[in-house]
PDB file of C-alpha atoms and ligand atoms in Angstrom:
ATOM      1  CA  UNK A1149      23.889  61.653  -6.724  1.00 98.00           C
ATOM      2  CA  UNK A1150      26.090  62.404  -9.568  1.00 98.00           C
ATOM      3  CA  UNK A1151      25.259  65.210 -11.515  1.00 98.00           C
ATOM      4  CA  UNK A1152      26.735  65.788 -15.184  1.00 98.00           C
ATOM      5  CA  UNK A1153      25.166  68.772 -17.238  1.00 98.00           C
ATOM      6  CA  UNK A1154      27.326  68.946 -20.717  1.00 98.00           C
ATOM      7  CA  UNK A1155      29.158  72.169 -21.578  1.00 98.00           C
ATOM      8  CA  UNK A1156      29.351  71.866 -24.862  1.00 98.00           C
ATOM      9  CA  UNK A1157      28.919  74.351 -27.674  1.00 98.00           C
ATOM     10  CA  UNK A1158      28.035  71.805 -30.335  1.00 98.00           C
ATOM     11  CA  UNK A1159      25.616  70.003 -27.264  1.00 98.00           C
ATOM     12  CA  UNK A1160      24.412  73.739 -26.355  1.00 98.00           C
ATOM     13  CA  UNK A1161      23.632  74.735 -30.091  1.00 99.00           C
ATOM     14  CA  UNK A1162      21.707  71.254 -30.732  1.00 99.00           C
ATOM     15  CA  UNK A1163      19.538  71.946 -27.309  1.00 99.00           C
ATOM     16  CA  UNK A1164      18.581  75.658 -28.599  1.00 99.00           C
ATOM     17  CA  UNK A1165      17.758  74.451 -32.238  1.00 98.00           C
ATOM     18  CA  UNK A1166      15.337  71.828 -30.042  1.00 99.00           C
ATOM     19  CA  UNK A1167      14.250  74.486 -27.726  1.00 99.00           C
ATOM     20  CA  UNK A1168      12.893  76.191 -30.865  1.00 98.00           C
ATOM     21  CA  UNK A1169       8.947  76.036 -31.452  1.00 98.00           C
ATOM     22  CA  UNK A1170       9.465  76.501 -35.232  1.00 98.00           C
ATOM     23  CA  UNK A1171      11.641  73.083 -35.128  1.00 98.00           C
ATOM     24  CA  UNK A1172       9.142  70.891 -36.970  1.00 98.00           C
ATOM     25  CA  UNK A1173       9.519  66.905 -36.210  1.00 98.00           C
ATOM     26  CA  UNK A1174      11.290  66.111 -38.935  1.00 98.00           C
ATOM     27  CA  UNK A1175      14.313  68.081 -37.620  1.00 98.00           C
ATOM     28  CA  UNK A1176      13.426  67.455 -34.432  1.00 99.00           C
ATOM     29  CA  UNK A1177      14.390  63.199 -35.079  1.00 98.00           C
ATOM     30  CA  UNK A1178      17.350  64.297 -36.013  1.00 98.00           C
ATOM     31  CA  UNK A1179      19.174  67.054 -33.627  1.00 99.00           C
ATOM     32  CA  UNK A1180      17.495  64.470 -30.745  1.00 99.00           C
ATOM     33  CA  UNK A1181      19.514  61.506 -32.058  1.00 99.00           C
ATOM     34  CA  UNK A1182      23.070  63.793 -32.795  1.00 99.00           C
ATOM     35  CA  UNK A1183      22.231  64.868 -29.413  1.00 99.00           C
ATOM     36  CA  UNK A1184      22.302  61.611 -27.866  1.00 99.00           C
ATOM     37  CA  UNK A1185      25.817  60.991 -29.427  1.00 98.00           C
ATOM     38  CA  UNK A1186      27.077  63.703 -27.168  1.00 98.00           C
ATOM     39  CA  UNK A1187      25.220  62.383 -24.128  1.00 98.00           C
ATOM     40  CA  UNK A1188      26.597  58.948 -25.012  1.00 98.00           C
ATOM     41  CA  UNK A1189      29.855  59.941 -25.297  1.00 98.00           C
ATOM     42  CA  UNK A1190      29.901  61.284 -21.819  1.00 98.00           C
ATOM     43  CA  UNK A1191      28.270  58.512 -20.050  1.00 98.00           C
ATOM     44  CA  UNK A1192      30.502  55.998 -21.469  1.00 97.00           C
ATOM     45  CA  UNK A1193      33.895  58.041 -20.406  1.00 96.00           C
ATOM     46  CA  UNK A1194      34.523  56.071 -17.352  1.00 89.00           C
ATOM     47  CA  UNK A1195      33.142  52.898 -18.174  1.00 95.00           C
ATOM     48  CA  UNK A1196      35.464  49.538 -17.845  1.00 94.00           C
ATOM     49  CA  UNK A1197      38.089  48.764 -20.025  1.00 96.00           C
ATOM     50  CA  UNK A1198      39.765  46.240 -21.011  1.00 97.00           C
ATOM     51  CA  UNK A1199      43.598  45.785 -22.770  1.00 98.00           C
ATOM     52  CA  UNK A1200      43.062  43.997 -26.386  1.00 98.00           C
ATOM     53  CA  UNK A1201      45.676  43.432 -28.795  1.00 98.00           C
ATOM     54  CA  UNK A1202      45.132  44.857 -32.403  1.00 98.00           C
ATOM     55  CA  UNK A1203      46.847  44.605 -35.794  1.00 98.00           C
ATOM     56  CA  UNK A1204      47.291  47.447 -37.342  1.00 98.00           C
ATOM     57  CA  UNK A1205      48.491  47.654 -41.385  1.00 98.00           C
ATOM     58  CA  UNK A1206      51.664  47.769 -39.907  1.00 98.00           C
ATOM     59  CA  UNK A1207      52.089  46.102 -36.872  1.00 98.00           C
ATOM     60  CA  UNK A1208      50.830  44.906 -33.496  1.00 98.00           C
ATOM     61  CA  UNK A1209      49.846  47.051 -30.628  1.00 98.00           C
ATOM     62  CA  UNK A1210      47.568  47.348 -27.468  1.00 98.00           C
ATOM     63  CA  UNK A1211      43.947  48.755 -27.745  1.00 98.00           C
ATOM     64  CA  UNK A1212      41.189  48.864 -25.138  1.00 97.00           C
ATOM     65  CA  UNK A1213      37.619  47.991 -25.431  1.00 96.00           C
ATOM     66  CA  UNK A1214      34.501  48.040 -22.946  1.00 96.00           C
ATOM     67  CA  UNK A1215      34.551  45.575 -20.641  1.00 95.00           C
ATOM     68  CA  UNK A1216      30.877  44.305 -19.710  1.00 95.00           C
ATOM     69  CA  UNK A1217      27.491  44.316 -20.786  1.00 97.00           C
ATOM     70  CA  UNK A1218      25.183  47.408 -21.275  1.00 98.00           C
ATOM     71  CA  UNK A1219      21.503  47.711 -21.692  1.00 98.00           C
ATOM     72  CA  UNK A1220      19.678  50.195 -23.190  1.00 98.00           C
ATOM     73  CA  UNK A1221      16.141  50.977 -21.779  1.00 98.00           C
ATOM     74  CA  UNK A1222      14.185  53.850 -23.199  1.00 98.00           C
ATOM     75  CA  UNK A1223      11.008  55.195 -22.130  1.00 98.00           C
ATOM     76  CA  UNK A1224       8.175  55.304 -23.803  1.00 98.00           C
ATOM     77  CA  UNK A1225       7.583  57.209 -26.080  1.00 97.00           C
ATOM     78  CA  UNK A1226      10.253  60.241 -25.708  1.00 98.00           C
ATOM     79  CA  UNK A1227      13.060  57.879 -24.970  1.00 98.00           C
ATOM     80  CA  UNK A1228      12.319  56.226 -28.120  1.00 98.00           C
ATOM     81  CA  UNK A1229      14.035  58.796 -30.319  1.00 98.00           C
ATOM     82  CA  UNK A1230      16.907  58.171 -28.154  1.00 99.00           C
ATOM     83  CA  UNK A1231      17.578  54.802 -29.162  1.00 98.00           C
ATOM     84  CA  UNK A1232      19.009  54.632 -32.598  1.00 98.00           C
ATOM     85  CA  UNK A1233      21.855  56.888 -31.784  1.00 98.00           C
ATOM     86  CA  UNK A1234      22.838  54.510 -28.576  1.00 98.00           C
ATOM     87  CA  UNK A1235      22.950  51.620 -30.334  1.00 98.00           C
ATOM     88  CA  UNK A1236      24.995  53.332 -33.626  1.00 98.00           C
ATOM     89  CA  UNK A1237      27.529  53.610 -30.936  1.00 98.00           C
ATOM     90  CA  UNK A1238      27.053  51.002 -28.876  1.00 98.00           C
ATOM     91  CA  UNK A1239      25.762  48.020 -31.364  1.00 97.00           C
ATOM     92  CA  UNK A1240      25.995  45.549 -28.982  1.00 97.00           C
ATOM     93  CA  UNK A1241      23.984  46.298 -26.191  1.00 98.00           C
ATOM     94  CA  UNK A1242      20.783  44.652 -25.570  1.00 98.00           C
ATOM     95  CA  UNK A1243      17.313  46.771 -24.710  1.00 98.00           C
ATOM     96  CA  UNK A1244      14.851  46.718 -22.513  1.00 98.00           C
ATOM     97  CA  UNK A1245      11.343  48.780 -22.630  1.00 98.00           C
ATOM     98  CA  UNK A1246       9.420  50.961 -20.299  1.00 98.00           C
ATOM     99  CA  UNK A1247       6.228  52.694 -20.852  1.00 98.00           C
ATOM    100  CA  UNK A1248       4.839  55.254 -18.690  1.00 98.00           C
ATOM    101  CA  UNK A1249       2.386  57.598 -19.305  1.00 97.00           C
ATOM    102  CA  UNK A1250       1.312  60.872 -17.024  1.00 97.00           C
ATOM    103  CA  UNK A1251      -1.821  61.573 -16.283  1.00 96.00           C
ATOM    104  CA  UNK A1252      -2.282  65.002 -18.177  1.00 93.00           C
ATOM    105  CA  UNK A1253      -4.030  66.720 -14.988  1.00 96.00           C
ATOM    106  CA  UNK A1254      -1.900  65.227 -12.304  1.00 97.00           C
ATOM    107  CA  UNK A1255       1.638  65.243 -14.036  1.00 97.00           C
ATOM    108  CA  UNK A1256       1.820  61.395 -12.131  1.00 98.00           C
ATOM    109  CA  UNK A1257       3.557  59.083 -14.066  1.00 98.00           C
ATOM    110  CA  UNK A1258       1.417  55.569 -14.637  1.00 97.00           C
ATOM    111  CA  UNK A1259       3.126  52.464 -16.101  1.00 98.00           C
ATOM    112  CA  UNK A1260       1.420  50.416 -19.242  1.00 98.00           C
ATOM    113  CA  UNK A1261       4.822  48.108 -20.036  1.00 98.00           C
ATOM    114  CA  UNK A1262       7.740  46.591 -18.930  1.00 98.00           C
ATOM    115  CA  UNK A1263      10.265  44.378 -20.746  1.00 98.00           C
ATOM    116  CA  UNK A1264      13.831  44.537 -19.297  1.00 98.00           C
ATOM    117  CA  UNK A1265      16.476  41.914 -20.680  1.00 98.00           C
ATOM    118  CA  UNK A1266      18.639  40.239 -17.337  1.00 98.00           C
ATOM    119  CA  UNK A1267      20.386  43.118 -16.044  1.00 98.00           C
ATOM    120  CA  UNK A1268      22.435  41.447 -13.487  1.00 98.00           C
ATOM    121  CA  UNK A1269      26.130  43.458 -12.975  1.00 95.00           C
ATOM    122  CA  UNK A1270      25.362  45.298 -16.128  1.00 98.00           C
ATOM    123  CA  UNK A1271      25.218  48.606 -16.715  1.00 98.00           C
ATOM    124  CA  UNK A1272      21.943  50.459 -17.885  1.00 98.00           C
ATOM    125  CA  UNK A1273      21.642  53.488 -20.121  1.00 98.00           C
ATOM    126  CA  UNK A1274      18.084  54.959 -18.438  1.00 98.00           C
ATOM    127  CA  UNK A1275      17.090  56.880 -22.334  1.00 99.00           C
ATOM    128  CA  UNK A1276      14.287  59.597 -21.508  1.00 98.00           C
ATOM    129  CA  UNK A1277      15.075  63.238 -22.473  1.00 98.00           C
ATOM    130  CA  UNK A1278      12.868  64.899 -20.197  1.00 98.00           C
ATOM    131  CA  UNK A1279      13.318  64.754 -16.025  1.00 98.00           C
ATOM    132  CA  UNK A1280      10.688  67.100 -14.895  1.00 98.00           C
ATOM    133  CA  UNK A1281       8.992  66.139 -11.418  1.00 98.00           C
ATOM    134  CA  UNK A1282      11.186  63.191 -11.113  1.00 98.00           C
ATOM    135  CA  UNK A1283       8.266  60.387 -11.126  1.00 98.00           C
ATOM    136  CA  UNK A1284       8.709  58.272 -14.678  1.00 98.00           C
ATOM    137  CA  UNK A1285      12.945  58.429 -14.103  1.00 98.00           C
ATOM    138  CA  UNK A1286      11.954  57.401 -10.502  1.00 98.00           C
ATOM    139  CA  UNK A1287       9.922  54.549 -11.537  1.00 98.00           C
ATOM    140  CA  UNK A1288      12.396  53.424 -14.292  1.00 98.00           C
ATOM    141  CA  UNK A1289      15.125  53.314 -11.862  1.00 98.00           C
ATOM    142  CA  UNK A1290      13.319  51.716  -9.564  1.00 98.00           C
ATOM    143  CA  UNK A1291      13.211  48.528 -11.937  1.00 98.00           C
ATOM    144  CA  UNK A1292      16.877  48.681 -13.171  1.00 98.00           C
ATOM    145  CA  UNK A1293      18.349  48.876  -9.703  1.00 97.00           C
ATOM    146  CA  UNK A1294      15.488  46.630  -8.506  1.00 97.00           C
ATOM    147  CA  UNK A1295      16.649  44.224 -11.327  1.00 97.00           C
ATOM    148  CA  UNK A1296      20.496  44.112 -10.277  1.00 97.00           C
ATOM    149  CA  UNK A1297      22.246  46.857 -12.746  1.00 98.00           C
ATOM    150  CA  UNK A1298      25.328  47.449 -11.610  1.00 97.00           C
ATOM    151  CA  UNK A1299      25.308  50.908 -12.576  1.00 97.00           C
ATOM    152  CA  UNK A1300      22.894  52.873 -14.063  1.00 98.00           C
ATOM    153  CA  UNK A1301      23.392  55.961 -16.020  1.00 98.00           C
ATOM    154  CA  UNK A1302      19.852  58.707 -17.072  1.00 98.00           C
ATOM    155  CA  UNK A1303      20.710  60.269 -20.320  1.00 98.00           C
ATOM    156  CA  UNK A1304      18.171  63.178 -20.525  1.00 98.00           C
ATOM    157  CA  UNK A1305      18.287  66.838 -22.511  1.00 98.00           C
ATOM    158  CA  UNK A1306      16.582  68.850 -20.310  1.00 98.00           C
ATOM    159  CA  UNK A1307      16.617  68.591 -16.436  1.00 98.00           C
ATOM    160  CA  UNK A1308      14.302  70.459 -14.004  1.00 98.00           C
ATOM    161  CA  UNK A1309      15.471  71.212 -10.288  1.00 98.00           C
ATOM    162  CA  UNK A1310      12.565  69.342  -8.635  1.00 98.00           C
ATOM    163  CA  UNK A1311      13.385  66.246 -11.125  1.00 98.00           C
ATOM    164  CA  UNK A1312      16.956  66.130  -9.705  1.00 98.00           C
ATOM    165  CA  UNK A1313      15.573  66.537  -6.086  1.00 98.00           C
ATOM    166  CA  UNK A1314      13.193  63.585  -6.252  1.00 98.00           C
ATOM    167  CA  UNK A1315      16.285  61.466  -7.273  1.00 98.00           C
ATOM    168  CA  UNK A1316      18.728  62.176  -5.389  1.00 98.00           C
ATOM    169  CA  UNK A1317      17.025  61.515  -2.216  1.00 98.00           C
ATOM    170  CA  UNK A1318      16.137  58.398  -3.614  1.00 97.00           C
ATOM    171  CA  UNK A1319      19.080  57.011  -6.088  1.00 98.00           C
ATOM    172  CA  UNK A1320      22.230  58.404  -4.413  1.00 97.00           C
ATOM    173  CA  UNK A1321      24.591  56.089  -6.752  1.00 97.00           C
ATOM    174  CA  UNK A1322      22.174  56.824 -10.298  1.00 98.00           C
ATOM    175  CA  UNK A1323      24.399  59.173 -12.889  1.00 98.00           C
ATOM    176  CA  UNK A1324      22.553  61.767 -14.392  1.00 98.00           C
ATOM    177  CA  UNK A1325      24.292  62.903 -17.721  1.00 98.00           C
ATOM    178  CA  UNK A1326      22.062  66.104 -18.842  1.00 98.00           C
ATOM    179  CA  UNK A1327      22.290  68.698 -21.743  1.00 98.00           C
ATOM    180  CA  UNK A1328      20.548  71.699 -19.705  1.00 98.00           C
ATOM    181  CA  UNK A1329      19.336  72.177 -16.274  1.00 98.00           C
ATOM    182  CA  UNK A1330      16.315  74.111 -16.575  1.00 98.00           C
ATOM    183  CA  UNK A1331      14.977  76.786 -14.454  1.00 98.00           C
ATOM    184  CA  UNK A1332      11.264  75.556 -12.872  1.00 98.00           C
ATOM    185  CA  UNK A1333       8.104  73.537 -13.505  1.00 98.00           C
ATOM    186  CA  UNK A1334       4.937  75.235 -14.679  1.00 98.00           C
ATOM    187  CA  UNK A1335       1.945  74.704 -12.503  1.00 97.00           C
ATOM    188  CA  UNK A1336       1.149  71.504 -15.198  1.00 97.00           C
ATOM    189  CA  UNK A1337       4.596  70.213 -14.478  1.00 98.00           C
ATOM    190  CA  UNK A1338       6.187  71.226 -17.947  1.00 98.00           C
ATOM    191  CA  UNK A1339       9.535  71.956 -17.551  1.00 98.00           C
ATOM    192  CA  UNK A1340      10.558  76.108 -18.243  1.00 98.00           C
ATOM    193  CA  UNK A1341      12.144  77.108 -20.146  1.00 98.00           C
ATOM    194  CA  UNK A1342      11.788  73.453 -21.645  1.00 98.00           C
ATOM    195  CA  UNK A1343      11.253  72.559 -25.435  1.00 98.00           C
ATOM    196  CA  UNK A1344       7.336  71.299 -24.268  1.00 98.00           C
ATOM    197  CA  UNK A1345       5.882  67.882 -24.837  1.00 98.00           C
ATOM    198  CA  UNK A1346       8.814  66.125 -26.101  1.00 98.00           C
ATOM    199  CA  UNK A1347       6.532  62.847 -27.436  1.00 98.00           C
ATOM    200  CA  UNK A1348       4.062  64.917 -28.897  1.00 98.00           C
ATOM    201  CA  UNK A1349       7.059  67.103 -31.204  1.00 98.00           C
ATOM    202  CA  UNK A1350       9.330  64.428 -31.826  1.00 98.00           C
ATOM    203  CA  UNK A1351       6.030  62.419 -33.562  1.00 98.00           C
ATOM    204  CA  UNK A1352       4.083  65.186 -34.327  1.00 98.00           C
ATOM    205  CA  UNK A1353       1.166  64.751 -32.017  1.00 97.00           C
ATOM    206  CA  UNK A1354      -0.284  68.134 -31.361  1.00 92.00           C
TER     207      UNK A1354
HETATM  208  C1  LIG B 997       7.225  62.727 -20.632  1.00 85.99           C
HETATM  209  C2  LIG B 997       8.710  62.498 -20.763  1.00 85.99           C
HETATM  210  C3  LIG B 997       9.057  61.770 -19.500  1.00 85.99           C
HETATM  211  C4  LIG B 997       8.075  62.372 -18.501  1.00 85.99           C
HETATM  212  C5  LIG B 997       8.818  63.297 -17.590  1.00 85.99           C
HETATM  213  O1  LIG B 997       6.509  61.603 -20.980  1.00 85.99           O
HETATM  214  O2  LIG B 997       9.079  61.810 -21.925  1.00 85.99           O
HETATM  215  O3  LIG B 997       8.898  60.372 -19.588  1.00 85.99           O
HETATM  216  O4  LIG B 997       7.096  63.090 -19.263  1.00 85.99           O
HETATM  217  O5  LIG B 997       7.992  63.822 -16.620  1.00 85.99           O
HETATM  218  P1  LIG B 997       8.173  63.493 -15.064  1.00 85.99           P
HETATM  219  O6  LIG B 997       9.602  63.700 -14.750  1.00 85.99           O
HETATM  220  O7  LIG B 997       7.288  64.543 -14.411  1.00 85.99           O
HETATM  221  O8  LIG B 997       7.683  62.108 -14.805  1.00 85.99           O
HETATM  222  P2  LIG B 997       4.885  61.593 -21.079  1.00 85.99           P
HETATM  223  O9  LIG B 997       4.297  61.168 -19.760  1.00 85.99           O
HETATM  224  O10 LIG B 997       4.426  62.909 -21.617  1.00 85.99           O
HETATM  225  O11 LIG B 997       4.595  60.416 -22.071  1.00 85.99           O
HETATM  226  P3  LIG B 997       4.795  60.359 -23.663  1.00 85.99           P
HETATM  227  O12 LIG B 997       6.284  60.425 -23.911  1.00 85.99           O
HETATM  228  O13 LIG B 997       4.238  59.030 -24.030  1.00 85.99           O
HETATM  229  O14 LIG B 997       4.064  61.501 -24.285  1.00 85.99           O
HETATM  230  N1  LIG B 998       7.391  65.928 -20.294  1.00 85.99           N
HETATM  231  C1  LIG B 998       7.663  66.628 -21.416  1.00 85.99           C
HETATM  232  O1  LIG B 998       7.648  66.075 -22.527  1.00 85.99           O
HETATM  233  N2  LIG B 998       7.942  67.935 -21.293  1.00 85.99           N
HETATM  234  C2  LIG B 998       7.964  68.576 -20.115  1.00 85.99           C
HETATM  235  O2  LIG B 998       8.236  69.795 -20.064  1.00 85.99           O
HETATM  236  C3  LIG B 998       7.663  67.828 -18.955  1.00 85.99           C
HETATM  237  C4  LIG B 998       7.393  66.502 -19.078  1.00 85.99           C
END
């Protein structure tokens, strides 16, 4: 499975302000969203092109632009913070919804929506910033490739070992595009050295 952690000062200096307990939410919105530029920009760097023409103020000459349709599909609620900066860069793409939940003594991942658009031969941008045991990005994945993506991409800021694991054995061809790869899980699956509960500081749920 194909494995992309950013090196990146600006990408590593946005990840530390995040890491930071004293980061209150309303900072937190927006180092998550400049973040996702970054992770954006990197997922996109191999995608299709194709040749355009375009007029310049001075004359003609050849351009590219993507070639095919991408989907955006955060999940709930982390991946939601995610979303504005995708589609600032990528205005066009349509969006699905996921929403999973874990069970707060289990750490297992339950689902309480789905809405995907068609995802046929597209490619899907999988938003969720946090892969800890593996479970909600399994289950998400499960529906996009399930669904007919042709590719799918997971955009996430911090990665655990055991989260990578669980997906490569399953999703050999998924693209994981991550700003850190963390040390460990806690014994309540939190990721360490992490940023905790990303929901609960991006909206201020403590
Ligand atoms: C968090 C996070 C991921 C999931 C990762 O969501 O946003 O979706 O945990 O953990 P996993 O890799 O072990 O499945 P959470 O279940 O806390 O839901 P919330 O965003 O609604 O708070
Ligand atoms: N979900 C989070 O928000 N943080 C973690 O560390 C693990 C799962």
């Amino acid at each position: 499975m194909p494995l992309t952690v950013l090196d990146h000062a600006l990408a590593a200096h946005l990840v530390t302000r995040l890491r930071d307990r004293e980061t209150p939410p309303e900072q937190f919105r927006p180092l998550t969203r400049a973040l996702t530029r970054i992770l954006v920009t990197e997922a996109t760097r191999r995608l299709p092109t194709r040749t355009v023409t375009v007029r310049t103020p001075l004359e003609e000459t050849a351009g590219v632009e993507i070639a095919g349709d991408i989907v955006a599909v955060p999940v709930l609620r982390a991946g939601l913070g995610m979303l504005d900066a995708v589609l600032e860069m990528l205005p066009e793409a349509s969006v699905g919804y996921v929403g999973l939940e874990r069970d707060e003594t289990t750490a297992i991942a339950a689902s309480y929506y789905c809405k995907l658009p068609a995802l046929e031969d597209k490619t899907a941008l999988l938003l969720d910033p946090m892969l800890a045991t593996g479970g909600s990005a399994a289950w998400a994945a499960n529906q996009l490739t399930g669904a007919g993506a042709a590719q799918v991409f997971l955009l996430c800021v911090v990665a655990a070992p055991q989260g990578i694991a669980r997906l490569a054995e399953s999703f050999p061809t998924l693209q994981v595009i991550a700003a850190s790869l963390d040390r460990d899980l806690d014994d309540r699956k939190y990721i360490l050295p992490g940023l905790g509960d990303y929901g609960d500081r991006l909206y201020g749920t403590f």
